[in-house]
mmCIF file of C-alpha atoms in Angstrom:
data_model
loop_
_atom_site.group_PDB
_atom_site.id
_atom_site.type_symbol
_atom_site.label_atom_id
_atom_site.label_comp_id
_atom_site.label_asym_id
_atom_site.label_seq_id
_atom_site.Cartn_x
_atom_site.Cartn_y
_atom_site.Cartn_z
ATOM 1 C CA UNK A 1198 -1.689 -60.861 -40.826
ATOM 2 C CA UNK A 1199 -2.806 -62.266 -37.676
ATOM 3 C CA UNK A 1200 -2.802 -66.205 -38.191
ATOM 4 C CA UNK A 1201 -3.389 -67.301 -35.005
ATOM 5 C CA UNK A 1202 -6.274 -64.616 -34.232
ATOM 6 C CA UNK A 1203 -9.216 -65.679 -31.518
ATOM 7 C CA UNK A 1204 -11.858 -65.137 -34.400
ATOM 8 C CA UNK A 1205 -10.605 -67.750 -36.816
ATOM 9 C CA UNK A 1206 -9.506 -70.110 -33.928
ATOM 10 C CA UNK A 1207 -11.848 -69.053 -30.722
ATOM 11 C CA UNK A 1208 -10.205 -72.491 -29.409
ATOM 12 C CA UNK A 1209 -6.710 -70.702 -28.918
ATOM 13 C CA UNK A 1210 -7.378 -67.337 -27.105
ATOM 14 C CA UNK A 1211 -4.328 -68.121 -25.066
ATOM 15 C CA UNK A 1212 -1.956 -68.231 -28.272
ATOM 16 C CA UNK A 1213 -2.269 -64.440 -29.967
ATOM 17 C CA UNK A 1214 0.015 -63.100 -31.039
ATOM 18 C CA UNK A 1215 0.998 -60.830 -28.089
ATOM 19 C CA UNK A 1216 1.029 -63.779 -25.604
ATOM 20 C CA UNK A 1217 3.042 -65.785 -27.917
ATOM 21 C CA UNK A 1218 6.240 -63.314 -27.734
ATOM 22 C CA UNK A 1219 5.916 -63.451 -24.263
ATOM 23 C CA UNK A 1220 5.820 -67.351 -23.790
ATOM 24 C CA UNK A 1221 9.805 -68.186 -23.922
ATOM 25 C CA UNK A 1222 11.632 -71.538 -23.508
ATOM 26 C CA UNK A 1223 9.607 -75.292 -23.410
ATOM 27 C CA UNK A 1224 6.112 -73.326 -23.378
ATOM 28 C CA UNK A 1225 7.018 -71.520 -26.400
ATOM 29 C CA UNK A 1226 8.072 -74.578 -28.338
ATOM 30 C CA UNK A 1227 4.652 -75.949 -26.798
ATOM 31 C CA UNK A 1228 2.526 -73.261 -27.617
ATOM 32 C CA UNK A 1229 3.772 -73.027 -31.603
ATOM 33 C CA UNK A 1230 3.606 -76.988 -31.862
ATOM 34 C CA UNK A 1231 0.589 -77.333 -30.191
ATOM 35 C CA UNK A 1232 -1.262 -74.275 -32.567
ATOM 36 C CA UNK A 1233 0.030 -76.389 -36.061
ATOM 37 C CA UNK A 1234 -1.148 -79.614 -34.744
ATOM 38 C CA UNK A 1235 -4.297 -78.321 -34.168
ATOM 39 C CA UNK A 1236 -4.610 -76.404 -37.186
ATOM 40 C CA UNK A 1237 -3.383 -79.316 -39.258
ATOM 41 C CA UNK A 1238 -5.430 -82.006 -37.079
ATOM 42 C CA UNK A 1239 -8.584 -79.743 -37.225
ATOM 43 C CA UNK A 1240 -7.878 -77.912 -40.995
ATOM 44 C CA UNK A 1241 -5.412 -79.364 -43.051
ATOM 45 C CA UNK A 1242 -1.614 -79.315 -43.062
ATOM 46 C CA UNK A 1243 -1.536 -76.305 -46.014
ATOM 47 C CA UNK A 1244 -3.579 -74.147 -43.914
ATOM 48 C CA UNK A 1245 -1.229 -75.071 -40.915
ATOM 49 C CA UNK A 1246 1.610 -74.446 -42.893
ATOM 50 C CA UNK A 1247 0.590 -71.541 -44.543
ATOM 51 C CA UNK A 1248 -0.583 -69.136 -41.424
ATOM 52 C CA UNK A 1249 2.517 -70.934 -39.255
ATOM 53 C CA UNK A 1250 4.869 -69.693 -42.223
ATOM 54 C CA UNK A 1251 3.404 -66.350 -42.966
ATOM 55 C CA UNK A 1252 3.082 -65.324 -39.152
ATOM 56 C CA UNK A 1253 7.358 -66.726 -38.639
ATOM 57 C CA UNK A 1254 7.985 -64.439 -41.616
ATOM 58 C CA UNK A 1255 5.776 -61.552 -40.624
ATOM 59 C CA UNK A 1256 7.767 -61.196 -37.211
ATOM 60 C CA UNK A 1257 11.155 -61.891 -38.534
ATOM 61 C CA UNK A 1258 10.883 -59.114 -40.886
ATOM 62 C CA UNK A 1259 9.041 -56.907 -38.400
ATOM 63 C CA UNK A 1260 11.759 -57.509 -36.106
ATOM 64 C CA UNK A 1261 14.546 -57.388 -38.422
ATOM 65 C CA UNK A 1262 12.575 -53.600 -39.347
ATOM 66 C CA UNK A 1263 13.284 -52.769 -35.949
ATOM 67 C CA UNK A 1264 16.602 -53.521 -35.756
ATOM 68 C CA UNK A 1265 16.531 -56.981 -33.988
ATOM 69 C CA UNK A 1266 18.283 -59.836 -35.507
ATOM 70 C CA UNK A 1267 15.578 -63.272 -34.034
ATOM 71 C CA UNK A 1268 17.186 -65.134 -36.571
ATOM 72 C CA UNK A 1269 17.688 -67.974 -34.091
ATOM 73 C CA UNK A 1270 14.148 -67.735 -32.914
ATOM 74 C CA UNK A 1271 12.891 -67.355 -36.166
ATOM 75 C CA UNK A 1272 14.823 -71.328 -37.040
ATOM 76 C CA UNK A 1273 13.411 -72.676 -34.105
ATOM 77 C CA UNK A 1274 9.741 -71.542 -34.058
ATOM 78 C CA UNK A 1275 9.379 -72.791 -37.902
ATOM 79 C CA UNK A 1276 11.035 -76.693 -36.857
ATOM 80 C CA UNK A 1277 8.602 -76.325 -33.781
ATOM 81 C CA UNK A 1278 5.518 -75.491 -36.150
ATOM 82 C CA UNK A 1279 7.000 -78.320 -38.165
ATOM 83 C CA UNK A 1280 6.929 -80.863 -35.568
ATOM 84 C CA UNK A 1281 3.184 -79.715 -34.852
ATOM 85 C CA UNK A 1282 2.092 -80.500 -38.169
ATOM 86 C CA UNK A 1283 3.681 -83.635 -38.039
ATOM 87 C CA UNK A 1284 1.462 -84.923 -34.566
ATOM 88 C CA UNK A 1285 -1.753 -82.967 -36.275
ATOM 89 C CA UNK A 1286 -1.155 -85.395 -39.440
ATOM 90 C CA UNK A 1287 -0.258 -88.780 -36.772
ATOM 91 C CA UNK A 1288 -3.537 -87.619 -35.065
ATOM 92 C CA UNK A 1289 -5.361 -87.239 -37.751
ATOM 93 C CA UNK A 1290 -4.002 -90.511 -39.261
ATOM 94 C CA UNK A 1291 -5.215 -92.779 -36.266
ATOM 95 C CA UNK A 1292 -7.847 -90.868 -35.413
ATOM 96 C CA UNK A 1293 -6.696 -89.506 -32.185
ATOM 97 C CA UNK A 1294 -8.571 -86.581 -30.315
#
């Protein structure tokens, strides 16, 4: 499953998946809040929630497959996604761009 794919979301070329597991540190934290707020600000917070959950899992056990424990990773890029959802519902709420 490719949630974040340029076809659903022609908006966010510069998030696939690819470039996201490159993107490390702030920009990464950036990148996966930025995606759910939009998604959730544009969409609605299920449909954030839902591809930001299913793509987390979908690496994790990919990686976890190939013998890589992201565990960590896995925790933070779900409270980031979080946190996006959070300022796509405040936008939402008072109408912000």
């Amino acid at each position: 499953m490719e949630a974040y794919s340029n076809k659903r979301f022609p908006e966010l070329p510069h998030l696939s998946k690819d470039n996201l597991r490159n993107v490390r540190g702030i920009r990464n934290a950036n990148a996966h809040a930025y995606t759910s707020a939009m998604i959730d600000r544009n969409h609605t917070t299920a449909l954030a929630s839902g591809l930001g959950t299913g793509r987390e899992w979908e690496t994790w056990l990919s990686d976890q497959w190939n013998g890589e424990n992201n565990t960590k990773d896995h925790l933070r890029d779900e409270w980031n996604n979080d946190v996006g959802r959070q300022i796509g519902r405040y936008a939402e709420a008072h109408d912000l761009g």
